Amino acid sequence: AVRFANGRLQRPDSLRFTVYRNRDTAHPRKRHRRILVSETERLSYVGHNFGSEVMKCNSLCRYFVGVLDKNSGQMEVYNAEIFNMQPLLSGGTPWLWNEQWVFCSLGCTGCFNVCFSLVQMDLCIEAFGTSKQKRALSSRRMNAVGNDIVSTAVTKAAANIIDAKGVTALMQDMAQDDVQNISSFLPPCHEDADRPEHVYKFEDILSPAEYEALRVPAATLASITAEEMAKRAEERSHCSFVLEELKFLPTDERSRDHKARCLWFLDTLIRFSHLKVIKKKHPMGPECPHIISRKLMKNFTSLTYNNGSIQNLISASMKAKITAYVIALALHINNFQTDLTVLQNDMKLSESRILDIAKALRLKVSKAKGVPGLENDQNHKLGTLSLPLPTQKAPEGQRKRKKMN
């Protein structure tokens, strides 16, 4: 299946396509590479299923083509990909020059080697090409001249913007963009809330059904003894934040159960953030309720397509989202003031990264002395959620960049 990057064709049925496959069939990645070529009266088009310009939808979905036999009423289904057809301009694309490709079209009696060199191809078209091919070549060259004019105009416009606005202001705009990128992964923020607990509502972190599902797995934390706690601390069975908070479980049964559920889910979120590619159906083990596993996979992973199968991975943006939800949950656990440095160490983040996320959450960050025995116990950062919410500022790491001359 194809789509054309520069618009719709008036007569798509008149097009003919040629498919090329990579000659290196032993290479695990190159053997799946395909190039699709087509030509109209004015332009030649090329699409490919590899490289930086490949369509993201092929990595997120699987496509199929069904061929119906009208006589038998049966349909055969084949794997398919969508190719984004780009106009092939003069100068071409470097990856066509450096690799060997073979013709691969239905009905061919044999395959022949093809080494793409666009310069040589243009010379051949000039000498031996049909009128249609020569018109297409002329159109490509005219477009190349147009591209040079556009590139020059863009460069001049960029220089004018820099002169008018100044490098410092542009750097601040870029820093603000970084804040907005982080903000897209935050829990829903209710800025008009009259109490801190309503800014990031607990129900937006854990739905009632998810909270109920935590009752059974969290029961072991609610009933933990001092001996078991010492053993888990020695084995590092939980993150530092959870191990410390287990020392202060309320005596009231209902409050104790609530905090245990929150700690169990927070610990699960942190352990989940340490994964890279999710290969198991139940990555957090059989004791993790199905509704929680589904929440983790749906809300905190990105889909990728690899070796013919769809995989879930925890990208940098997804780890930022997990961090934001961990901080929000820790605020509910700790009366809306939490030790960011402990969470930073548990999640294996840089200080600048967790501070950027905390400030995007509109927390006030201050210095505090940490719990004795923990790393850097003399220089901890404390995050506090209080009203009125502070205005969003550019990330500190961005503001500290050196000025450019």
CSV table of C-alpha atoms in Angstrom, one decimal:
chain,number,residue,atom,x,y,z
A,1,ALA,CA,0.0,0.0,0.0
A,2,VAL,CA,1.3,3.5,-0.9
A,3,ARG,CA,0.6,7.1,-0.1
A,4,PHE,CA,2.2,10.1,-1.8
A,5,ALA,CA,3.8,12.7,0.3
A,6,ASN,CA,3.1,15.7,-1.9
A,7,GLY,CA,-0.7,15.1,-2.5
A,8,ARG,CA,-3.1,12.9,-4.3
A,9,LEU,CA,-2.7,11.6,-7.9
A,10,GLN,CA,-5.4,12.3,-10.4
A,11,ARG,CA,-5.0,9.0,-12.2
A,12,PRO,CA,-3.5,6.5,-9.6
A,13,ASP,CA,-4.7,3.5,-11.7
A,14,SER,CA,-2.3,4.4,-14.5
A,15,LEU,CA,0.8,4.0,-12.3
A,16,ARG,CA,3.1,1.0,-12.4
A,17,PHE,CA,5.4,0.1,-9.5
A,18,THR,CA,8.8,-1.7,-9.3
A,19,VAL,CA,10.0,-3.3,-6.1
A,20,TYR,CA,13.6,-3.8,-5.2
A,21,ARG,CA,15.0,-5.9,-2.3
A,22,ASN,CA,18.4,-5.8,-0.7
A,23,ARG,CA,20.8,-8.3,-2.2
A,24,ASP,CA,22.3,-9.1,1.3
A,25,THR,CA,19.7,-11.8,2.3
A,26,ALA,CA,22.0,-13.1,5.1
A,27,HIS,CA,22.0,-9.8,7.0
A,28,PRO,CA,19.2,-9.9,9.6
A,29,ARG,CA,18.1,-6.3,9.0
A,30,LYS,CA,19.0,-5.7,5.3
A,31,ARG,CA,17.2,-8.8,4.0
A,32,HIS,CA,13.8,-7.1,4.9
A,33,ARG,CA,14.6,-3.8,3.2
A,34,ARG,CA,12.5,-2.9,0.2
A,35,ILE,CA,12.5,0.1,-2.2
A,36,LEU,CA,9.4,0.9,-4.2
A,37,VAL,CA,9.8,3.0,-7.3
A,38,SER,CA,7.2,4.6,-9.5
A,39,GLU,CA,7.0,7.3,-12.2
A,40,THR,CA,4.5,9.8,-13.5
A,41,GLU,CA,4.7,12.1,-16.5
A,42,ARG,CA,6.3,14.8,-14.3
A,43,LEU,CA,8.1,13.1,-11.5
A,44,SER,CA,9.7,9.9,-10.3
A,45,TYR,CA,8.8,8.6,-6.8
A,46,VAL,CA,10.6,6.4,-4.4
A,47,GLY,CA,9.6,4.9,-1.1
A,48,HIS,CA,11.4,2.6,1.3
A,49,ASN,CA,10.8,0.7,4.6
A,50,PHE,CA,14.0,1.6,6.4
A,51,GLY,CA,15.9,4.6,7.4
A,52,SER,CA,15.0,7.7,9.4
A,53,GLU,CA,12.1,8.7,7.1
A,54,VAL,CA,10.3,5.4,7.4
A,55,MET,CA,6.6,5.8,8.3
A,56,LYS,CA,6.0,5.3,12.1
A,57,CYS,CA,2.6,3.6,11.5
A,58,ASN,CA,4.4,0.5,10.3
A,59,SER,CA,6.0,0.2,13.7
A,60,LEU,CA,2.8,0.7,15.6
A,61,CYS,CA,0.4,-1.4,13.5
A,62,ARG,CA,0.4,-4.5,11.3
A,63,TYR,CA,-1.2,-4.3,7.9
A,64,PHE,CA,-2.6,-7.0,5.7
A,65,VAL,CA,-3.8,-7.3,2.2
A,66,GLY,CA,-6.6,-9.8,1.4
A,67,VAL,CA,-7.0,-11.4,-2.1
A,68,LEU,CA,-10.5,-12.8,-2.6
A,69,ASP,CA,-11.1,-15.7,-4.9
A,70,LYS,CA,-14.5,-14.9,-6.3
A,71,ASN,CA,-15.1,-18.5,-7.5
A,72,SER,CA,-14.4,-20.2,-4.2
A,73,GLY,CA,-15.3,-17.3,-1.9
A,74,GLN,CA,-12.1,-17.8,0.0
A,75,MET,CA,-9.6,-15.0,0.8
A,76,GLU,CA,-5.8,-15.3,1.2
A,77,VAL,CA,-4.2,-12.8,3.6
A,78,TYR,CA,-0.7,-11.5,3.1
A,79,ASN,CA,1.5,-9.2,5.3
A,80,ALA,CA,1.7,-5.7,4.0
A,81,GLU,CA,3.5,-2.4,4.6
A,82,ILE,CA,2.7,1.2,3.8
A,83,PHE,CA,5.2,3.0,1.7
A,84,ASN,CA,5.4,6.8,1.7
A,85,MET,CA,6.3,7.8,-1.8
A,86,GLN,CA,8.6,10.8,-2.0
A,87,PRO,CA,9.5,12.8,-5.2
A,88,LEU,CA,13.0,11.7,-6.3
A,89,LEU,CA,14.9,14.9,-6.8
A,90,SER,CA,18.3,15.5,-8.4
A,91,GLY,CA,21.0,14.6,-5.9
A,92,GLY,CA,19.1,11.7,-4.7
A,93,THR,CA,19.4,9.8,-1.4
A,94,PRO,CA,22.8,8.5,-0.4
A,95,TRP,CA,21.6,5.1,0.8
A,96,LEU,CA,20.7,4.3,-2.9
A,97,TRP,CA,24.2,4.8,-3.9
A,98,ASN,CA,26.0,2.5,-1.4
A,99,GLU,CA,23.9,-0.7,-1.4
A,100,GLN,CA,23.3,-3.5,-3.9
A,101,TRP,CA,19.7,-4.1,-4.8
A,102,VAL,CA,17.9,-6.8,-7.0
A,103,PHE,CA,14.8,-6.4,-9.0
A,104,CYS,CA,11.9,-8.2,-7.2
A,105,SER,CA,8.6,-8.0,-9.0
A,106,LEU,CA,5.7,-10.5,-9.4
A,107,GLY,CA,6.0,-12.5,-12.6
A,108,CYS,CA,9.7,-11.9,-13.3
A,109,THR,CA,11.6,-14.9,-14.6
A,110,GLY,CA,14.8,-14.0,-12.9
A,111,CYS,CA,16.5,-11.3,-10.7
A,112,PHE,CA,19.3,-9.0,-11.9
A,113,ASN,CA,21.7,-6.9,-9.9
A,114,VAL,CA,21.1,-3.2,-9.7
A,115,CYS,CA,23.5,-0.6,-8.3
A,116,PHE,CA,21.7,2.7,-8.1
A,117,SER,CA,23.8,5.7,-9.1
A,118,LEU,CA,21.5,8.6,-9.8
A,119,VAL,CA,24.1,10.5,-11.8
A,120,GLN,CA,24.6,7.5,-14.1
A,121,MET,CA,20.9,7.0,-14.3
A,122,ASP,CA,20.3,10.6,-15.4
A,123,LEU,CA,23.0,10.3,-18.1
A,124,CYS,CA,21.4,7.1,-19.4
A,125,ILE,CA,18.0,8.8,-19.5
A,126,GLU,CA,19.5,11.8,-21.4
A,127,ALA,CA,21.0,9.4,-24.0
A,128,PHE,CA,18.5,6.6,-24.3
A,129,GLY,CA,15.4,7.6,-22.4
A,130,THR,CA,11.9,7.9,-23.6
A,131,SER,CA,10.2,11.3,-24.0
A,132,LYS,CA,8.3,10.6,-20.8
A,133,GLN,CA,11.5,9.8,-18.8
A,134,LYS,CA,13.2,12.9,-20.2
A,135,ARG,CA,10.3,15.1,-19.1
A,136,ALA,CA,10.5,13.6,-15.6
A,137,LEU,CA,14.3,14.2,-15.5
A,138,SER,CA,13.8,17.9,-16.5
A,139,SER,CA,11.1,18.3,-13.9
A,140,ARG,CA,13.4,16.8,-11.2
A,141,ARG,CA,16.1,19.2,-12.1
A,142,MET,CA,13.8,22.2,-12.0
A,143,ASN,CA,12.6,21.1,-8.5
A,144,ALA,CA,16.2,20.9,-7.4
A,145,VAL,CA,16.7,24.5,-8.4
A,146,GLY,CA,13.5,25.4,-6.5
A,147,ASN,CA,14.8,23.6,-3.4
A,148,ASP,CA,18.0,25.6,-3.5
A,149,ILE,CA,16.0,28.8,-3.6
A,150,VAL,CA,13.8,27.7,-0.7
A,151,SER,CA,16.9,26.6,1.3
A,152,THR,CA,18.5,30.0,0.8
A,153,ALA,CA,15.3,31.8,1.8
A,154,VAL,CA,15.0,29.7,5.0
A,155,THR,CA,18.6,30.3,6.0
A,156,LYS,CA,18.1,34.1,5.5
A,157,ALA,CA,14.9,34.1,7.4
A,158,ALA,CA,16.6,32.2,10.3
A,159,ALA,CA,19.4,34.7,10.4
A,160,ASN,CA,16.8,37.6,10.5
A,161,ILE,CA,15.0,36.0,13.4
A,162,ILE,CA,18.3,35.5,15.4
A,163,ASP,CA,19.2,39.2,14.7
A,164,ALA,CA,15.8,40.4,15.7
A,165,LYS,CA,15.2,38.3,18.8
A,166,GLY,CA,18.6,37.5,20.1
A,167,VAL,CA,20.3,34.2,21.0
A,168,THR,CA,19.4,34.4,24.7
A,169,ALA,CA,15.6,34.8,24.0
A,170,LEU,CA,15.7,31.9,21.5
A,171,MET,CA,17.5,29.7,24.1
A,172,GLN,CA,14.8,30.5,26.6
A,173,ASP,CA,12.1,29.6,24.1
A,174,MET,CA,13.8,26.3,23.5
A,175,ALA,CA,13.9,25.7,27.3
A,176,GLN,CA,10.2,26.5,27.5
A,177,ASP,CA,9.5,24.0,24.8
A,178,ASP,CA,11.3,21.4,26.9
A,179,VAL,CA,8.9,22.2,29.8
A,180,GLN,CA,5.9,21.7,27.5
A,181,ASN,CA,7.3,18.4,26.2
A,182,ILE,CA,7.6,17.1,29.8
A,183,SER,CA,4.1,18.6,30.7
A,184,SER,CA,2.5,16.3,28.1
A,185,PHE,CA,3.4,13.3,30.2
A,186,LEU,CA,2.2,14.7,33.6
A,187,PRO,CA,-0.9,13.5,35.5
A,188,PRO,CA,-3.9,15.7,34.9
A,189,CYS,CA,-3.4,19.0,36.8
A,190,HIS,CA,-6.4,20.8,38.4
A,191,GLU,CA,-5.0,24.3,38.7
A,192,ASP,CA,-8.2,25.7,40.3
A,193,ALA,CA,-8.0,23.2,43.2
A,194,ASP,CA,-8.6,24.6,46.6
A,195,ARG,CA,-6.6,22.0,48.4
A,196,PRO,CA,-3.2,20.3,47.5
A,197,GLU,CA,-4.8,16.8,47.4
A,198,HIS,CA,-7.1,18.0,44.6
A,199,VAL,CA,-4.3,19.3,42.3
A,200,TYR,CA,-3.3,15.8,41.3
A,201,LYS,CA,-6.3,13.7,42.2
A,202,PHE,CA,-5.6,10.3,43.6
A,203,GLU,CA,-8.3,8.8,41.1
A,204,ASP,CA,-6.2,10.1,38.2
A,205,ILE,CA,-3.2,8.0,39.5
A,206,LEU,CA,-5.2,4.9,40.5
A,207,SER,CA,-8.8,4.3,39.4
A,208,PRO,CA,-11.2,2.7,42.0
A,209,ALA,CA,-11.0,-0.7,40.2
A,210,GLU,CA,-7.2,-0.6,40.1
A,211,TYR,CA,-7.0,0.5,43.8
A,212,GLU,CA,-9.3,-2.4,44.7
A,213,ALA,CA,-7.1,-4.9,42.8
A,214,LEU,CA,-4.2,-3.9,45.0
A,215,ARG,CA,-5.8,-5.1,48.2
A,216,VAL,CA,-4.5,-8.7,47.9
A,217,PRO,CA,-0.8,-8.1,46.8
A,218,ALA,CA,-0.5,-5.2,49.3
A,219,ALA,CA,-1.7,-7.3,52.2
A,220,THR,CA,1.8,-8.7,52.8
A,221,LEU,CA,3.2,-5.1,53.2
A,222,ALA,CA,0.4,-4.1,55.6
A,223,SER,CA,1.1,-7.1,57.9
A,224,ILE,CA,4.9,-7.0,57.7
A,225,THR,CA,6.9,-7.6,60.9
A,226,ALA,CA,10.1,-6.0,62.0
A,227,GLU,CA,12.0,-9.1,61.2
A,228,GLU,CA,10.6,-9.4,57.7
A,229,MET,CA,11.3,-5.7,57.2
A,230,ALA,CA,15.0,-6.1,58.2
A,231,LYS,CA,15.3,-9.1,55.8
A,232,ARG,CA,13.8,-7.2,52.9
A,233,ALA,CA,16.0,-4.2,53.6
A,234,GLU,CA,19.1,-6.5,53.6
A,235,GLU,CA,17.9,-8.2,50.3
A,236,ARG,CA,16.9,-4.8,48.8
A,237,SER,CA,13.6,-6.4,47.9
A,238,HIS,CA,12.0,-2.9,47.6
A,239,CYS,CA,13.3,0.5,46.7
A,240,SER,CA,14.7,2.8,49.4
A,241,PHE,CA,11.6,5.0,49.4
A,242,VAL,CA,9.3,2.1,50.2
A,243,LEU,CA,11.7,0.5,52.7
A,244,GLU,CA,11.9,3.8,54.6
A,245,GLU,CA,8.1,4.4,54.6
A,246,LEU,CA,7.4,0.8,55.8
A,247,LYS,CA,8.9,1.9,59.1
A,248,PHE,CA,6.1,4.4,59.6
A,249,LEU,CA,2.9,2.4,58.7
A,250,PRO,CA,-0.1,3.8,60.6
A,251,THR,CA,-1.6,1.7,63.4
A,252,ASP,CA,-5.1,2.4,62.2
A,253,GLU,CA,-6.1,-0.6,60.0
A,254,ARG,CA,-7.8,1.4,57.2
A,255,SER,CA,-5.0,3.9,57.0
A,256,ARG,CA,-2.4,1.1,57.1
A,257,ASP,CA,-4.0,-0.7,54.3
A,258,HIS,CA,-4.3,2.4,52.2
A,259,LYS,CA,-0.6,3.3,52.6
A,260,ALA,CA,0.4,-0.3,51.9
A,261,ARG,CA,-1.5,-0.3,48.6
A,262,CYS,CA,0.1,3.0,47.6
A,263,LEU,CA,3.6,1.8,48.5
A,264,TRP,CA,3.1,-1.5,46.6
A,265,PHE,CA,2.1,0.3,43.4
A,266,LEU,CA,4.9,2.9,43.8
A,267,ASP,CA,7.5,0.2,44.2
A,268,THR,CA,6.0,-1.6,41.1
A,269,LEU,CA,6.2,1.6,39.0
A,270,ILE,CA,9.8,2.1,40.0
A,271,ARG,CA,10.8,-1.5,39.2
A,272,PHE,CA,8.9,-1.3,35.9
A,273,SER,CA,10.8,1.9,34.9
A,274,HIS,CA,14.1,-0.1,35.1
A,275,LEU,CA,13.0,-2.4,32.2
A,276,LYS,CA,14.0,-1.6,28.6
A,277,VAL,CA,12.0,-3.9,26.2
A,278,ILE,CA,9.0,-5.7,27.7
A,279,LYS,CA,9.3,-9.3,26.5
A,280,LYS,CA,7.1,-11.1,29.0
A,281,LYS,CA,3.3,-11.1,29.1
A,282,HIS,CA,3.5,-10.4,32.9
A,283,PRO,CA,6.7,-8.5,33.3
A,284,MET,CA,6.1,-7.8,37.0
A,285,GLY,CA,5.4,-11.4,37.9
A,286,PRO,CA,2.2,-13.4,38.5
A,287,GLU,CA,1.4,-11.7,41.8
A,288,CYS,CA,0.8,-8.4,39.9
A,289,PRO,CA,-3.0,-8.1,39.2
A,290,HIS,CA,-4.0,-8.3,35.6
A,291,ILE,CA,-5.6,-4.8,35.6
A,292,ILE,CA,-2.3,-3.3,36.9
A,293,SER,CA,-0.2,-5.1,34.3
A,294,ARG,CA,-2.6,-3.8,31.6
A,295,LYS,CA,-2.3,-0.3,33.1
A,296,LEU,CA,1.5,-0.4,33.0
A,297,MET,CA,1.6,-1.7,29.4
A,298,LYS,CA,-1.0,0.7,28.1
A,299,ASN,CA,0.0,3.9,29.9
A,300,PHE,CA,3.7,3.6,30.4
A,301,THR,CA,5.2,1.9,27.3
A,302,SER,CA,5.7,2.8,23.7
A,303,LEU,CA,5.0,0.4,20.8
A,304,THR,CA,7.8,-0.6,18.4
A,305,TYR,CA,8.0,-3.0,15.5
A,306,ASN,CA,11.0,-5.3,15.5
A,307,ASN,CA,11.8,-8.5,13.5
A,308,GLY,CA,8.2,-9.0,12.5
A,309,SER,CA,6.6,-8.5,15.9
A,310,ILE,CA,5.3,-5.7,18.0
A,311,GLN,CA,7.2,-5.0,21.2
A,312,ASN,CA,6.6,-2.7,24.1
A,313,LEU,CA,9.5,-0.6,25.3
A,314,ILE,CA,10.1,2.1,27.9
A,315,SER,CA,11.4,5.1,26.1
A,316,ALA,CA,12.9,8.2,27.7
A,317,SER,CA,9.6,10.0,27.4
A,318,MET,CA,7.8,7.0,29.0
A,319,LYS,CA,10.3,7.0,31.9
A,320,ALA,CA,9.6,10.7,32.4
A,321,LYS,CA,5.9,9.9,32.6
A,322,ILE,CA,6.5,7.1,35.1
A,323,THR,CA,8.7,9.5,37.2
A,324,ALA,CA,5.9,12.1,37.2
A,325,TYR,CA,3.3,9.6,38.4
A,326,VAL,CA,5.8,8.3,41.0
A,327,ILE,CA,6.3,11.8,42.4
A,328,ALA,CA,2.6,12.5,42.4
A,329,LEU,CA,1.9,9.3,44.3
A,330,ALA,CA,4.7,10.0,46.8
A,331,LEU,CA,3.1,13.4,47.5
A,332,HIS,CA,-0.1,11.7,48.4
A,333,ILE,CA,1.8,9.2,50.7
A,334,ASN,CA,3.9,11.9,52.4
A,335,ASN,CA,1.3,14.7,53.0
A,336,PHE,CA,2.4,16.5,49.8
A,337,GLN,CA,6.0,16.9,50.6
A,338,THR,CA,8.5,14.3,49.5
A,339,ASP,CA,12.3,13.6,49.3
A,340,LEU,CA,13.1,13.9,45.6
A,341,THR,CA,16.7,12.7,46.0
A,342,VAL,CA,15.6,9.4,47.3
A,343,LEU,CA,13.2,8.9,44.3
A,344,GLN,CA,16.0,10.1,42.0
A,345,ASN,CA,18.4,7.4,43.3
A,346,ASP,CA,15.6,4.7,43.2
A,347,MET,CA,14.8,5.5,39.6
A,348,LYS,CA,18.4,6.0,38.5
A,349,LEU,CA,18.0,9.5,37.2
A,350,SER,CA,20.2,12.5,37.1
A,351,GLU,CA,19.3,15.3,39.6
A,352,SER,CA,18.6,17.8,36.8
A,353,ARG,CA,16.1,15.4,35.2
A,354,ILE,CA,14.0,14.8,38.3
A,355,LEU,CA,14.1,18.5,39.2
A,356,ASP,CA,12.9,19.4,35.8
A,357,ILE,CA,9.9,17.0,36.2
A,358,ALA,CA,9.2,18.2,39.7
A,359,LYS,CA,9.1,21.8,38.6
A,360,ALA,CA,6.9,20.9,35.7
A,361,LEU,CA,4.6,19.4,38.4
A,362,ARG,CA,4.6,22.9,40.0
A,363,LEU,CA,6.5,21.8,43.1
A,364,LYS,CA,8.6,24.1,45.2
A,365,VAL,CA,12.1,22.6,45.6
A,366,SER,CA,14.2,23.3,48.6
A,367,LYS,CA,17.3,21.8,50.2
A,368,ALA,CA,16.9,19.4,53.1
A,369,LYS,CA,18.9,16.9,55.1
A,370,GLY,CA,18.1,13.4,54.2
A,371,VAL,CA,17.7,10.3,56.3
A,372,PRO,CA,21.0,9.2,57.8
A,373,GLY,CA,22.6,6.3,56.0
A,374,LEU,CA,21.3,7.2,52.6
A,375,GLU,CA,23.5,8.4,49.8
A,376,ASN,CA,24.2,12.2,50.0
A,377,ASP,CA,22.2,12.4,53.2
A,378,GLN,CA,23.5,16.0,53.7
A,379,ASN,CA,22.3,17.4,50.4
A,380,HIS,CA,18.8,16.3,49.6
A,381,LYS,CA,16.1,18.1,47.5
A,382,LEU,CA,12.7,18.3,49.0
A,383,GLY,CA,9.6,18.8,46.7
A,384,THR,CA,6.5,20.5,48.2
A,385,LEU,CA,3.1,20.9,46.6
A,386,SER,CA,1.4,23.9,48.0
A,387,LEU,CA,-1.2,26.5,46.9
A,388,PRO,CA,-1.1,28.8,45.1
A,389,LEU,CA,0.8,26.9,42.5
A,390,PRO,CA,4.0,28.6,41.3
A,391,THR,CA,4.2,29.6,37.6
A,392,GLN,CA,6.1,27.3,35.3
A,393,LYS,CA,9.7,28.2,34.7
A,394,ALA,CA,12.2,26.9,32.2
A,395,PRO,CA,14.2,23.9,33.3
A,396,GLU,CA,17.2,24.8,35.3
A,397,GLY,CA,19.6,22.8,33.2
A,398,GLN,CA,18.5,24.8,30.1
A,399,ARG,CA,18.9,28.2,31.8
A,400,LYS,CA,22.5,27.5,32.8
A,401,ARG,CA,23.7,27.0,29.3
A,402,LYS,CA,26.5,29.3,28.3
A,403,LYS,CA,25.6,32.3,26.2
A,404,MET,CA,26.5,32.0,22.5
A,405,ASN,CA,28.4,34.8,20.8
